[in-house]
mmCIF file of C-alpha atoms in Angstrom:
data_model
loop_
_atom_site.group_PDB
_atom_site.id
_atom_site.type_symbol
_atom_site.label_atom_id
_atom_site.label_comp_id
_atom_site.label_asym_id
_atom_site.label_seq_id
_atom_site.Cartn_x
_atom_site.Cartn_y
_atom_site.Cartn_z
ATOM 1 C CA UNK A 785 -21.577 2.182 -22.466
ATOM 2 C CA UNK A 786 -20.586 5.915 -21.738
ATOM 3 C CA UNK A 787 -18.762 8.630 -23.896
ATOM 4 C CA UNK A 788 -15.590 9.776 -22.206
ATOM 5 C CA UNK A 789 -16.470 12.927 -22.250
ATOM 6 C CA UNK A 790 -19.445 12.514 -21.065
ATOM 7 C CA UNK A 791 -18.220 10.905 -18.267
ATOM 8 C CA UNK A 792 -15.474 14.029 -17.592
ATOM 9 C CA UNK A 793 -18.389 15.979 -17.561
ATOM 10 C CA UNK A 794 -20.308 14.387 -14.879
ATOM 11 C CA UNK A 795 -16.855 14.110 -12.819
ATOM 12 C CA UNK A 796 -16.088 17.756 -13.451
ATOM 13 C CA UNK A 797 -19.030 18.819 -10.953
ATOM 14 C CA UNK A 798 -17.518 17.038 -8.360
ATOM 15 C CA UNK A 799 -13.980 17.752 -8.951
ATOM 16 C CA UNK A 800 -13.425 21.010 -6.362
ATOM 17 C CA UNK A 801 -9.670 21.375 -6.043
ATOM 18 C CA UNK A 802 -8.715 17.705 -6.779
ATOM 19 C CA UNK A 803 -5.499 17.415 -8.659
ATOM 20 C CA UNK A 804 -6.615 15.198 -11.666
ATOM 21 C CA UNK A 805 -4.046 13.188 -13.949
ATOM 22 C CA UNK A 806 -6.243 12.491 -16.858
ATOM 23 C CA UNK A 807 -4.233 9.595 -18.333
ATOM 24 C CA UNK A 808 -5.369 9.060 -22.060
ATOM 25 C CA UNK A 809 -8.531 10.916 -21.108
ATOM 26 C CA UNK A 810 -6.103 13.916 -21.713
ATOM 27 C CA UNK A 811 -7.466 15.194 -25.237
ATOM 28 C CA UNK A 812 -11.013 15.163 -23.946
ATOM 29 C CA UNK A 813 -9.654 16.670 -20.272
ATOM 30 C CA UNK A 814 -8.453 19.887 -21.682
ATOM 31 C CA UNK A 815 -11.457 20.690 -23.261
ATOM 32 C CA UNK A 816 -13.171 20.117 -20.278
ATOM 33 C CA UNK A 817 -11.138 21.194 -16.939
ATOM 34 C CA UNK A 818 -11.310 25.178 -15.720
ATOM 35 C CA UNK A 819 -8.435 24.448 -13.122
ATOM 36 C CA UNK A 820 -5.401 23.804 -15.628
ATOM 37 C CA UNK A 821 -2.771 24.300 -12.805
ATOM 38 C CA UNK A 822 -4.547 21.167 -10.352
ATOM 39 C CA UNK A 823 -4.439 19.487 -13.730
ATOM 40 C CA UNK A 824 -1.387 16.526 -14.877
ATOM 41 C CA UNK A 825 -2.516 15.902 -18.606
ATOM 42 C CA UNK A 826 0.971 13.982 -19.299
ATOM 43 C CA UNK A 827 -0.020 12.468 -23.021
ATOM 44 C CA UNK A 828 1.888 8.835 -22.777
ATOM 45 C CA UNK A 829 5.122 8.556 -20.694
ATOM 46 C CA UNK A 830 5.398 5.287 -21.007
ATOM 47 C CA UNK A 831 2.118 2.720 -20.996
ATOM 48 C CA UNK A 832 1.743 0.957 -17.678
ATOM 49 C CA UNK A 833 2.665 3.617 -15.639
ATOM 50 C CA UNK A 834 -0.338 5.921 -14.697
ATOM 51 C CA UNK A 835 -1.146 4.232 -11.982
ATOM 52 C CA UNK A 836 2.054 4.871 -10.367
ATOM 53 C CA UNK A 837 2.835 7.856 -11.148
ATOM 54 C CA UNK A 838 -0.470 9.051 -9.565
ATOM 55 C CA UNK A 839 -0.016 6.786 -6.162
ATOM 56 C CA UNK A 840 3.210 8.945 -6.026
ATOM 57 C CA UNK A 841 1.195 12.388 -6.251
ATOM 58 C CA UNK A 842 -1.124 11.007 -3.511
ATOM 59 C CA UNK A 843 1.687 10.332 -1.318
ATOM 60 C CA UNK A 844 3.496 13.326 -1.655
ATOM 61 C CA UNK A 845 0.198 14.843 -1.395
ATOM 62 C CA UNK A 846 -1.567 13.016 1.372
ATOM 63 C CA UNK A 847 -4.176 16.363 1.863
ATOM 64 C CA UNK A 848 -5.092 17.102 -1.443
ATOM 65 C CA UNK A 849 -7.733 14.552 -3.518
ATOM 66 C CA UNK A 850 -5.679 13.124 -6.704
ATOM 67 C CA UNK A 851 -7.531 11.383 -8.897
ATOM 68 C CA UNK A 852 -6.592 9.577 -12.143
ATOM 69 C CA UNK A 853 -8.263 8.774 -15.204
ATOM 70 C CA UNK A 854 -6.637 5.254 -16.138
ATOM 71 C CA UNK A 855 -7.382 2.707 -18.885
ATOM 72 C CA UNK A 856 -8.102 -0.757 -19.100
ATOM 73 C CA UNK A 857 -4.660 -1.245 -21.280
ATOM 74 C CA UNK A 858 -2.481 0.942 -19.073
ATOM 75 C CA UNK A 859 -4.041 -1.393 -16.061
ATOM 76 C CA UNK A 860 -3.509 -4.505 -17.835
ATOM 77 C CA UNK A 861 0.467 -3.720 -18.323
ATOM 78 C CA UNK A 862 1.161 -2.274 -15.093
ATOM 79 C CA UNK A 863 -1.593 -4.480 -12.805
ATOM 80 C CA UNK A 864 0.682 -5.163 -9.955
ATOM 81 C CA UNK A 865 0.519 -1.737 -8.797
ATOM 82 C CA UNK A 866 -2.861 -2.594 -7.716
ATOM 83 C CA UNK A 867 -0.849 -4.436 -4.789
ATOM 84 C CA UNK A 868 0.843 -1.313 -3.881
ATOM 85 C CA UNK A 869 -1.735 0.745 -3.729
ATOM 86 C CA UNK A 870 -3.698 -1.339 -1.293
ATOM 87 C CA UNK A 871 -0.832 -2.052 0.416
ATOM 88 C CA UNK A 872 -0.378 1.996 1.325
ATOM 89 C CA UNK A 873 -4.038 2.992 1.234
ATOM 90 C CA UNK A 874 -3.788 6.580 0.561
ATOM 91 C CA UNK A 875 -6.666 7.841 1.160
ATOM 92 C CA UNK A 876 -6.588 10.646 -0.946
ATOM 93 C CA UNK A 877 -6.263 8.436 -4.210
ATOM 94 C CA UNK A 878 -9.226 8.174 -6.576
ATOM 95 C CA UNK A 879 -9.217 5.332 -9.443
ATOM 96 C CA UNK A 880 -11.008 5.665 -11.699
ATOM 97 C CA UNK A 881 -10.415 3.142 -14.887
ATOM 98 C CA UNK A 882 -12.042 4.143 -18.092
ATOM 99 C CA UNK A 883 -12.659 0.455 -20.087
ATOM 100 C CA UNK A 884 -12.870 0.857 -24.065
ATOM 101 C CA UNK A 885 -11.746 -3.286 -24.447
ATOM 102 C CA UNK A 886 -8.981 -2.283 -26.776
ATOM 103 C CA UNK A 887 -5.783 -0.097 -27.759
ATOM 104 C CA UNK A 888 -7.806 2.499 -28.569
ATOM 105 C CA UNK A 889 -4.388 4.906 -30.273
ATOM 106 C CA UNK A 890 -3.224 1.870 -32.132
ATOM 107 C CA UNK A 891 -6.150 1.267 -34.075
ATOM 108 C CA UNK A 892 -8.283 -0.541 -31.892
ATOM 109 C CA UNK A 893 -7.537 -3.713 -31.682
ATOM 110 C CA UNK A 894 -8.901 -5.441 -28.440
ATOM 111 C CA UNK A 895 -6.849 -5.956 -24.907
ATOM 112 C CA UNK A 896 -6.700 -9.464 -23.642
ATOM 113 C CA UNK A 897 -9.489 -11.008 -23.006
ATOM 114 C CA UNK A 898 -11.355 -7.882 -23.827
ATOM 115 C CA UNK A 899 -14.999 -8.295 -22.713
ATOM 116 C CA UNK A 900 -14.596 -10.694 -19.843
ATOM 117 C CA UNK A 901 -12.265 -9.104 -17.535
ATOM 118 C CA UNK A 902 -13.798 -7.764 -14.036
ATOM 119 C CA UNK A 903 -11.495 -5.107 -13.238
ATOM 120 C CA UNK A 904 -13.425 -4.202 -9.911
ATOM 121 C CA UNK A 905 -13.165 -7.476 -8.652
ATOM 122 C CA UNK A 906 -9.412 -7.225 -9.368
ATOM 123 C CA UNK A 907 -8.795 -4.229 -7.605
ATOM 124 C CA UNK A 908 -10.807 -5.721 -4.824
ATOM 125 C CA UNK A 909 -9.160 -8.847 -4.603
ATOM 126 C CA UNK A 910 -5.712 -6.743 -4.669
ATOM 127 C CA UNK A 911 -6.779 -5.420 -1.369
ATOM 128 C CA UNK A 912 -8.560 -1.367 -2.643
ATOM 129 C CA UNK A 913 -11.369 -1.398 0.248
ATOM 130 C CA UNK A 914 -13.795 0.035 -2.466
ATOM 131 C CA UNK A 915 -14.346 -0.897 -5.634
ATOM 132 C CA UNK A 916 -17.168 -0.317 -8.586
ATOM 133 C CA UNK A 917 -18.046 -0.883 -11.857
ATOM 134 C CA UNK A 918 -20.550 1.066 -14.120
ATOM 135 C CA UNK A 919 -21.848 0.644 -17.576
ATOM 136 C CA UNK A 920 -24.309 3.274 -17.749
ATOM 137 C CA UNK A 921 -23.351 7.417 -17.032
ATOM 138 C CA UNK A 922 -26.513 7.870 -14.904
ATOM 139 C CA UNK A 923 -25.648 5.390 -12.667
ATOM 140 C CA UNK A 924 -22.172 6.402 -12.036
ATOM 141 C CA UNK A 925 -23.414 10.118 -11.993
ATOM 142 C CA UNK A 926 -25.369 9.458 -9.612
ATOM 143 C CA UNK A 927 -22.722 7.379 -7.485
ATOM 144 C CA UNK A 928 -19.945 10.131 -8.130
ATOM 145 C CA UNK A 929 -20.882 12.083 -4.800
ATOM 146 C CA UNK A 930 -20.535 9.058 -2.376
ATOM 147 C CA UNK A 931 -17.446 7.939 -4.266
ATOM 148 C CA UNK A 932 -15.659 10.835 -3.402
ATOM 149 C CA UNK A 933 -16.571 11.641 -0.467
ATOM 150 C CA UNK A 934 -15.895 8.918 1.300
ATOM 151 C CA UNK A 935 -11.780 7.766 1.392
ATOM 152 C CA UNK A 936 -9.668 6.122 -0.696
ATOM 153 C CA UNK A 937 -8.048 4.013 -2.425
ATOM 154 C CA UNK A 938 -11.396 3.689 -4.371
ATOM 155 C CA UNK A 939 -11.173 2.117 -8.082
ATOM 156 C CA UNK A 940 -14.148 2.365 -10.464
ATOM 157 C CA UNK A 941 -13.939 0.709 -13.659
ATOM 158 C CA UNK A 942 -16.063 2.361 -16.779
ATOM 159 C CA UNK A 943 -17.328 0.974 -20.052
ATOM 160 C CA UNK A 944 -16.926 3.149 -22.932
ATOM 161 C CA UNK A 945 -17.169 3.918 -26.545
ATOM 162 C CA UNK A 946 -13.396 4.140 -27.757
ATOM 163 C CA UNK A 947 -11.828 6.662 -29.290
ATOM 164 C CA UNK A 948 -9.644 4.867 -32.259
ATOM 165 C CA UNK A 949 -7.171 6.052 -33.657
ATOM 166 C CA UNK A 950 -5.689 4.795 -36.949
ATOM 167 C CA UNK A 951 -3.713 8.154 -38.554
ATOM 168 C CA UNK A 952 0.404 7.831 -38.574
ATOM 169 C CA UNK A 953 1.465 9.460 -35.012
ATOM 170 C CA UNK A 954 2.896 12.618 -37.182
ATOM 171 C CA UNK A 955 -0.789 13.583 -38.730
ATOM 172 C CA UNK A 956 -2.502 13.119 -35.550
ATOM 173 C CA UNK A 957 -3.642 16.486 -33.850
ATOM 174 C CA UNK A 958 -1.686 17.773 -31.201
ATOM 175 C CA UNK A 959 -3.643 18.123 -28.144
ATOM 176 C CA UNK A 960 -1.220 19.060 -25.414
ATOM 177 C CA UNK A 961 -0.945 22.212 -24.984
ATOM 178 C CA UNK A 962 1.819 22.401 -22.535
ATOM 179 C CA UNK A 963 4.594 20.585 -22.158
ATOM 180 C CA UNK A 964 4.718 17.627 -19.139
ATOM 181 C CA UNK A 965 7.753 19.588 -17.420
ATOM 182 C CA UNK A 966 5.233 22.815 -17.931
ATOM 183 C CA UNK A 967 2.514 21.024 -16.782
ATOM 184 C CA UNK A 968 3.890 19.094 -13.667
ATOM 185 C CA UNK A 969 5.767 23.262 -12.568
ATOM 186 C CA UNK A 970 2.511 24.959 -12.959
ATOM 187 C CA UNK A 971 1.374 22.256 -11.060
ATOM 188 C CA UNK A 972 4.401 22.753 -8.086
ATOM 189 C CA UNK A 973 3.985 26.135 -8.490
ATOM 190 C CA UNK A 974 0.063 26.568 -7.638
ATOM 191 C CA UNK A 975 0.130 24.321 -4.584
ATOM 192 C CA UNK A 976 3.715 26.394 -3.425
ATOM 193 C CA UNK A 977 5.817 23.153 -3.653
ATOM 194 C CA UNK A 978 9.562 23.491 -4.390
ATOM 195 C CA UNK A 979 11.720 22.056 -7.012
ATOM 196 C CA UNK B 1089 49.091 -13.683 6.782
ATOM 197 C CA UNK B 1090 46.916 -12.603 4.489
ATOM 198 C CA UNK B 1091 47.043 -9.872 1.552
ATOM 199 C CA UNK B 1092 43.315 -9.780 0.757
ATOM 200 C CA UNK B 1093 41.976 -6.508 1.550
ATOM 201 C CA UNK B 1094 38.971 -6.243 2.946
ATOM 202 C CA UNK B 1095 35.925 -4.742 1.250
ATOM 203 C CA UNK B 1096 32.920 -3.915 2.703
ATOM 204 C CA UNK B 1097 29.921 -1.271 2.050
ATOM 205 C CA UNK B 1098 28.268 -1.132 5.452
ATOM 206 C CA UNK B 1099 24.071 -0.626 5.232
ATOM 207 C CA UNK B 1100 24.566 1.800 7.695
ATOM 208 C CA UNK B 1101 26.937 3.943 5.826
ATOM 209 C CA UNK B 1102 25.048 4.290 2.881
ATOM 210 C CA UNK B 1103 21.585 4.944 5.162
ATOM 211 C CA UNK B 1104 23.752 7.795 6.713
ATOM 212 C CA UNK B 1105 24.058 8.942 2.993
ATOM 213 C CA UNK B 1106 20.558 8.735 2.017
ATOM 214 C CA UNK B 1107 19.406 10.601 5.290
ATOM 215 C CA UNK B 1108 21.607 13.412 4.888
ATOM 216 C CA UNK B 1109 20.064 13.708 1.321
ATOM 217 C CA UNK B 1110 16.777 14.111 2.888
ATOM 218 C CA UNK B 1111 15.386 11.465 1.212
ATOM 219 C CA UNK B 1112 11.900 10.924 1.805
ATOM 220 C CA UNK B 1113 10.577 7.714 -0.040
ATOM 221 C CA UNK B 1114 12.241 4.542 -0.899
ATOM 222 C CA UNK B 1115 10.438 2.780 -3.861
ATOM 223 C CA UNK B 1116 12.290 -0.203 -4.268
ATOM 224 C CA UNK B 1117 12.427 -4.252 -4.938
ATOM 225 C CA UNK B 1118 14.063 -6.317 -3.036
ATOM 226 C CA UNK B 1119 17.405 -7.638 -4.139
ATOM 227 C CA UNK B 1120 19.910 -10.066 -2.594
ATOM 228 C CA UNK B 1121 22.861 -6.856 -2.829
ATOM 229 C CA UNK B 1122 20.622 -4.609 -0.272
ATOM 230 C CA UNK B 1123 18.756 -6.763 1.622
ATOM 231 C CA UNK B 1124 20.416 -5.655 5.026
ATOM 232 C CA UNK B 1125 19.748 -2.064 4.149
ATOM 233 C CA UNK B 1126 16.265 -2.902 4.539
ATOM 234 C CA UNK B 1127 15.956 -4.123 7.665
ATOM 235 C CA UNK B 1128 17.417 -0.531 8.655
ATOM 236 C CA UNK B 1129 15.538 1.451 6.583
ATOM 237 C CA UNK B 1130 12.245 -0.546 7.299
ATOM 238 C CA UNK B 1131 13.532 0.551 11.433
ATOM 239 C CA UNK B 1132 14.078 4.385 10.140
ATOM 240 C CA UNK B 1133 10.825 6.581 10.798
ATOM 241 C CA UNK B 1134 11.946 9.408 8.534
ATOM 242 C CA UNK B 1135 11.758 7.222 5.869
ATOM 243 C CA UNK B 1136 8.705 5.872 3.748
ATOM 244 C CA UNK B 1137 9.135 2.747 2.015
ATOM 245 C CA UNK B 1138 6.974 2.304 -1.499
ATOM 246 C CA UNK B 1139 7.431 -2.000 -2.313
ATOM 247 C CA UNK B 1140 6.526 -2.151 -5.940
ATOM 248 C CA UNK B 1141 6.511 -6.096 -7.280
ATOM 249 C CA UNK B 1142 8.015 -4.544 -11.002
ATOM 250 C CA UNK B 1143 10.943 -2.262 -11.429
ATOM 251 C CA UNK B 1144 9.481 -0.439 -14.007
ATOM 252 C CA UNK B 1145 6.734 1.037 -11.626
ATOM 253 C CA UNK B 1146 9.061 2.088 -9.410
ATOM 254 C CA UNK B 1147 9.972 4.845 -11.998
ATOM 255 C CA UNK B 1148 6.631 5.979 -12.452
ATOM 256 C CA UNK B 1149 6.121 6.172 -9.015
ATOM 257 C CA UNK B 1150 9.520 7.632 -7.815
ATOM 258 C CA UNK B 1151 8.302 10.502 -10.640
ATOM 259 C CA UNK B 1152 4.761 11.063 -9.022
ATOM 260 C CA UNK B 1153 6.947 11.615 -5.576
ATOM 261 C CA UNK B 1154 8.733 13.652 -7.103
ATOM 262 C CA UNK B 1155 6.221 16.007 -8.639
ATOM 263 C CA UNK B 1156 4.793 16.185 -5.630
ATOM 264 C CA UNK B 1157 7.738 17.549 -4.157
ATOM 265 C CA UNK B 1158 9.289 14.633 -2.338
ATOM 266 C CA UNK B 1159 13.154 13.258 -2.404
ATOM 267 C CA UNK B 1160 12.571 9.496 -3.811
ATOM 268 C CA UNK B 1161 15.138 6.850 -4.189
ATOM 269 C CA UNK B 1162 14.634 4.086 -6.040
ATOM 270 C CA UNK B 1163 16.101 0.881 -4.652
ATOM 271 C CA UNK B 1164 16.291 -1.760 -7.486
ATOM 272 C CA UNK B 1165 18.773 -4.712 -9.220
ATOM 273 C CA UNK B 1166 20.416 -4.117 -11.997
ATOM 274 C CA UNK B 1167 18.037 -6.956 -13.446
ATOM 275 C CA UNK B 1168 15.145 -4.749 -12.879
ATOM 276 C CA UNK B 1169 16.980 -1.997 -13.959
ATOM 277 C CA UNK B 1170 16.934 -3.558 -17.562
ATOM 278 C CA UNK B 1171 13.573 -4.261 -16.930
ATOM 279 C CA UNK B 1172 12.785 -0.472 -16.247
ATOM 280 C CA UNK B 1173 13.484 0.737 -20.026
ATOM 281 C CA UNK B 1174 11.094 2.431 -20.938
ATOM 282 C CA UNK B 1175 9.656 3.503 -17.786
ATOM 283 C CA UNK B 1176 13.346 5.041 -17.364
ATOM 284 C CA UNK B 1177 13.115 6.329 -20.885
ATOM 285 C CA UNK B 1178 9.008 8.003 -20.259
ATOM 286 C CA UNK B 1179 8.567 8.555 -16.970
ATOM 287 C CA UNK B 1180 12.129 9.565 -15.523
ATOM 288 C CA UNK B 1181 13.879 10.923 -18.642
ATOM 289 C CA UNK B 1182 11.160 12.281 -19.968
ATOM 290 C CA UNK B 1183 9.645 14.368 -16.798
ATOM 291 C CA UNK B 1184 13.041 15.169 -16.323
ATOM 292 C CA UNK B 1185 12.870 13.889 -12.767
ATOM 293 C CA UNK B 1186 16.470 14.450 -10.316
ATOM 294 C CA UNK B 1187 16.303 10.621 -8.658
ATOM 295 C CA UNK B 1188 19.190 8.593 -7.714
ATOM 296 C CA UNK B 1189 18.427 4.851 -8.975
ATOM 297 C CA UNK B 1190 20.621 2.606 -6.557
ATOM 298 C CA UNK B 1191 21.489 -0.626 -8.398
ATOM 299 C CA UNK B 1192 22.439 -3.783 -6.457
ATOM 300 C CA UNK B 1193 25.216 -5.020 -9.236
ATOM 301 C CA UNK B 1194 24.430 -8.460 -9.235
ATOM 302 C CA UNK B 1195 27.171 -10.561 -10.808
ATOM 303 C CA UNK B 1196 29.845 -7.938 -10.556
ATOM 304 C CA UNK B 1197 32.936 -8.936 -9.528
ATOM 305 C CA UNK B 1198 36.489 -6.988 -8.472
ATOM 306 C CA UNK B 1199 38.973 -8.739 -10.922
ATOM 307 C CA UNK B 1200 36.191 -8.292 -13.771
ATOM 308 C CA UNK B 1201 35.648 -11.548 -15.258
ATOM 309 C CA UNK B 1202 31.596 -12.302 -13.981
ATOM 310 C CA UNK B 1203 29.931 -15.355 -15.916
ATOM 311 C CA UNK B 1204 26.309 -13.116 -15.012
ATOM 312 C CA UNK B 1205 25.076 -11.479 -17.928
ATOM 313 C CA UNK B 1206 23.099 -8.981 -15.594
ATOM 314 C CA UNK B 1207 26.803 -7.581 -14.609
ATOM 315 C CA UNK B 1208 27.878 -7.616 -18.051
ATOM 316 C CA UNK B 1209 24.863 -5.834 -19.641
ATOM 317 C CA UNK B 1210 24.266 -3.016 -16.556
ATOM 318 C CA UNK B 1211 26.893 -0.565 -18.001
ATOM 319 C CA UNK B 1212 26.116 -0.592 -21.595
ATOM 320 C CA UNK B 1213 22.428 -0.265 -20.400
ATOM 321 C CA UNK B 1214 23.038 2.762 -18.638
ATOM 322 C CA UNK B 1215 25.476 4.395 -21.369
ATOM 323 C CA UNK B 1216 22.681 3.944 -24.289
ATOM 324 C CA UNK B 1217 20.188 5.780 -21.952
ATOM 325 C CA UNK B 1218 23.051 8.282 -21.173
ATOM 326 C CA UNK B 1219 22.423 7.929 -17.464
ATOM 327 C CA UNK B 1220 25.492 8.431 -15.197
ATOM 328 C CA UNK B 1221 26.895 6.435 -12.989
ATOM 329 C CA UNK B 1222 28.750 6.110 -9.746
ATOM 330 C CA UNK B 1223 29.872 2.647 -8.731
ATOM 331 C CA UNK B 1224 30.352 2.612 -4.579
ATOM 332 C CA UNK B 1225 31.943 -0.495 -3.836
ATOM 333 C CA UNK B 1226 33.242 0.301 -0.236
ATOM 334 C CA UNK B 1227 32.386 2.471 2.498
ATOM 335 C CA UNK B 1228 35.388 4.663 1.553
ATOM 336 C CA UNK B 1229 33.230 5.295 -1.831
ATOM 337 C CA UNK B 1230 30.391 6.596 0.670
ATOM 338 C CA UNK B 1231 30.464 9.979 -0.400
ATOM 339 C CA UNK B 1232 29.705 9.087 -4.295
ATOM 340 C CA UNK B 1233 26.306 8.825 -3.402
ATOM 341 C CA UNK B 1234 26.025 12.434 -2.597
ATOM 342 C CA UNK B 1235 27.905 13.293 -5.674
ATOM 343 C CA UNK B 1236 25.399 11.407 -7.119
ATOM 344 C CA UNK B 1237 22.200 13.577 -5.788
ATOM 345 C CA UNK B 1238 24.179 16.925 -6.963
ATOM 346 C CA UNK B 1239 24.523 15.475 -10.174
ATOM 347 C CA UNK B 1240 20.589 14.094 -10.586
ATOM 348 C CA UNK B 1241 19.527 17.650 -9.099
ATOM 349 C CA UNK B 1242 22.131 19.815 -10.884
ATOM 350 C CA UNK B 1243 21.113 18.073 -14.425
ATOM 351 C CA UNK B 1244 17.666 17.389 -13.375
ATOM 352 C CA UNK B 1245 18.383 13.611 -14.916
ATOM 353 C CA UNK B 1246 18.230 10.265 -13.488
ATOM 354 C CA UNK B 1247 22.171 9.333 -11.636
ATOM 355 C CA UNK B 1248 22.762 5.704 -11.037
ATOM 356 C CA UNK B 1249 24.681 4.589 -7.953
ATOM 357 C CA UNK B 1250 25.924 1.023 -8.619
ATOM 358 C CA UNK B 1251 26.383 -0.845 -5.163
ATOM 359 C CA UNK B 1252 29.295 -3.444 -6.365
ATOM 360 C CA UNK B 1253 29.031 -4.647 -2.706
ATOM 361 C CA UNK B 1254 26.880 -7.991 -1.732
ATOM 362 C CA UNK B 1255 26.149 -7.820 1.911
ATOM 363 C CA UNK B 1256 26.282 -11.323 2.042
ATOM 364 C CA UNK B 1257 29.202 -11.408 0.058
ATOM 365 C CA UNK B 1258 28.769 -13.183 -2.656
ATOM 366 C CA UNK B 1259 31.348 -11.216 -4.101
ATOM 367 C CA UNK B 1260 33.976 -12.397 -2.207
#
């Protein structure tokens, strides 16, 4: 079992001048990331969705590495993108699924099926070409170079500690710091695209 | 001889439309109202066609496009339109993304009486969302679907164009 930031840590080595959607990763992301403007930390649009939205960046984007930070809940609600993924194999997309087994900013209460759900066999069996899973932060840490260097779709799925949540939504800190319109122009803006 | 008039949106009307948009993606479902529009975009190599299996990804996806700097339409029912809430609500509302949504309006019919609650429900879904909408019903309403794409990138919102036109005419 790995700490999430831990695990940003050992990705942030590797990251060069990815563009990285860090899902509900985002409050530990912004502590970690130097490259704000490659950087799509969006809070929580809608659940489900991450996936998605970050196959869209990789195929408006088909030179530049995106990869996302999902989560086991956000996969579970919007799984059928797994199909389309597959299905238009960007290469450029990197997966990576970070599994706490529960609803982490609703208390904590577990997913379905929380503890006995092979997510990498899933994305395999949706039709990624790669797929891992990793328990322990050495072992992916170790597997992080060969996982992005070689093309995607790639999906790793991560076990961590969760981060629970259990204030009201107002007395929660506010870890954005720019807004997702903000975030998504500085974005446009660094790799010269045009609203 | 005859009064009926005759009422047709051609497929290759409204692909005209979409082209001379630029349009770069279609993320879409299939539905029984566009079916034929398919087959012509799936033949059209400017085009890039994103099948997602639920509605509501298509929004998420149509706003990764679009923050990428692509021209996205999304191709859905008005069934999976409804389904869509509150991807339309998060994803497309909320990063203020300029896509046309092109609804197959299954159930609608000309006189107004439909029996198909996914006809009777579309409008009221769009108005609590405060999404506009364009219904194109012909191929003389062609050119609402470029009024349409001012309108998403003039407001930077989410337009609806409402295709009240079966191909197969099950309207008629």
């Amino acid at each position: 079992m790995m700490y999430v930031s831990d695990v940003l840590q050992a990705f942030n080595q590797y990251r060069g001048d990815s563009i990285v959607i860090p899902g509900r990763a985002g409050i530990f992301w912004v502590e970690v990331s130097t490259r704000v403007n490659l950087d799509l930390p969006l809070g929580d649009p809608a659940m489900g969705g991450y996936a998605a939205f970050a196959l869209g960046v990789a195929l408006a984007l088909p030179k530049r590495k995106v990869v996302l930070f999902d989560s086991e809940g956000e996969v579970q609600m919007g799984m059928n993108i797994l199909l389309t993924v597959a299905e238009q194999r960007p290469a450029n997309f990197f997966h990576i699924m970070l599994d706490n087994e529960c609803y982490a900013t609703t208390g904590g209460q577990p997913v379905p099926n929380a503890k006995n759900v092979a997510y990498d066999v899933i994305a395999r069996g949706a039709g990624y070409p790669r797929a891992f899973a990793f328990t322990e932060l050495d072992e992916f840490a170790a597997a992080l170079p060969g996982i992005l260097g070689e093309p995607g779709p790639v999906f790793v799925a991560l076990k961590v500690h969760p981060n629970i949540q259990n204030q009201p939504m107002g007395k929660r800190p506010r870890w954005m710091k720019r807004t997702r319109e903000q975030a998504i122009q500085d974005m446009q803006r660094e790799l010269g695209i045009s609203r | 001889m005859s009064n009926a008039v005759t009422v047709q949106l051609s497929p290759e009307v409204v692909l005209g439309e979409l082209k001379k948009q630029r349009v770069t993606h279609i993320v879409w479902l299939p539905d029984s109202e566009t079916n034929w529009l398919y087959l012509l975009m799936k033949a059209e190599p400017g085009l890039s066609l994103v099948a997602v299996a639920r509605e509501g990804l298509a929004c998420s996806t149509a706003a990764g496009l679009a923050a990428g700097g692509k021209t996205p339409v999304i191709l859905i029912q008005n069934t999976g339109l409804m389904e869509s809430g509150d991807s339309i609500r998060g994803w497309l509302l909320g990063l203020s993304v300029p896509v046309v949504l092109m609804v197959g309006l299954r159930g609608w019919t000309r006189h107004g009486v439909t029996q198909d609650t996914a006809a009777v429900y579309t409008e009221p879904f769009l108005n609590a969302f405060g999404i506009k909408y364009y219904i194109v019903e012909s191929d003389a309403d062609a050119s609402r679907i470029e009024v349409a794409f001012e309108e998403a990138r003039k407001t930077r919102r989410p337009v609806a164009v409402l295709v009240a036109d079966e191909y197969h005419g099950f309207n008629h």
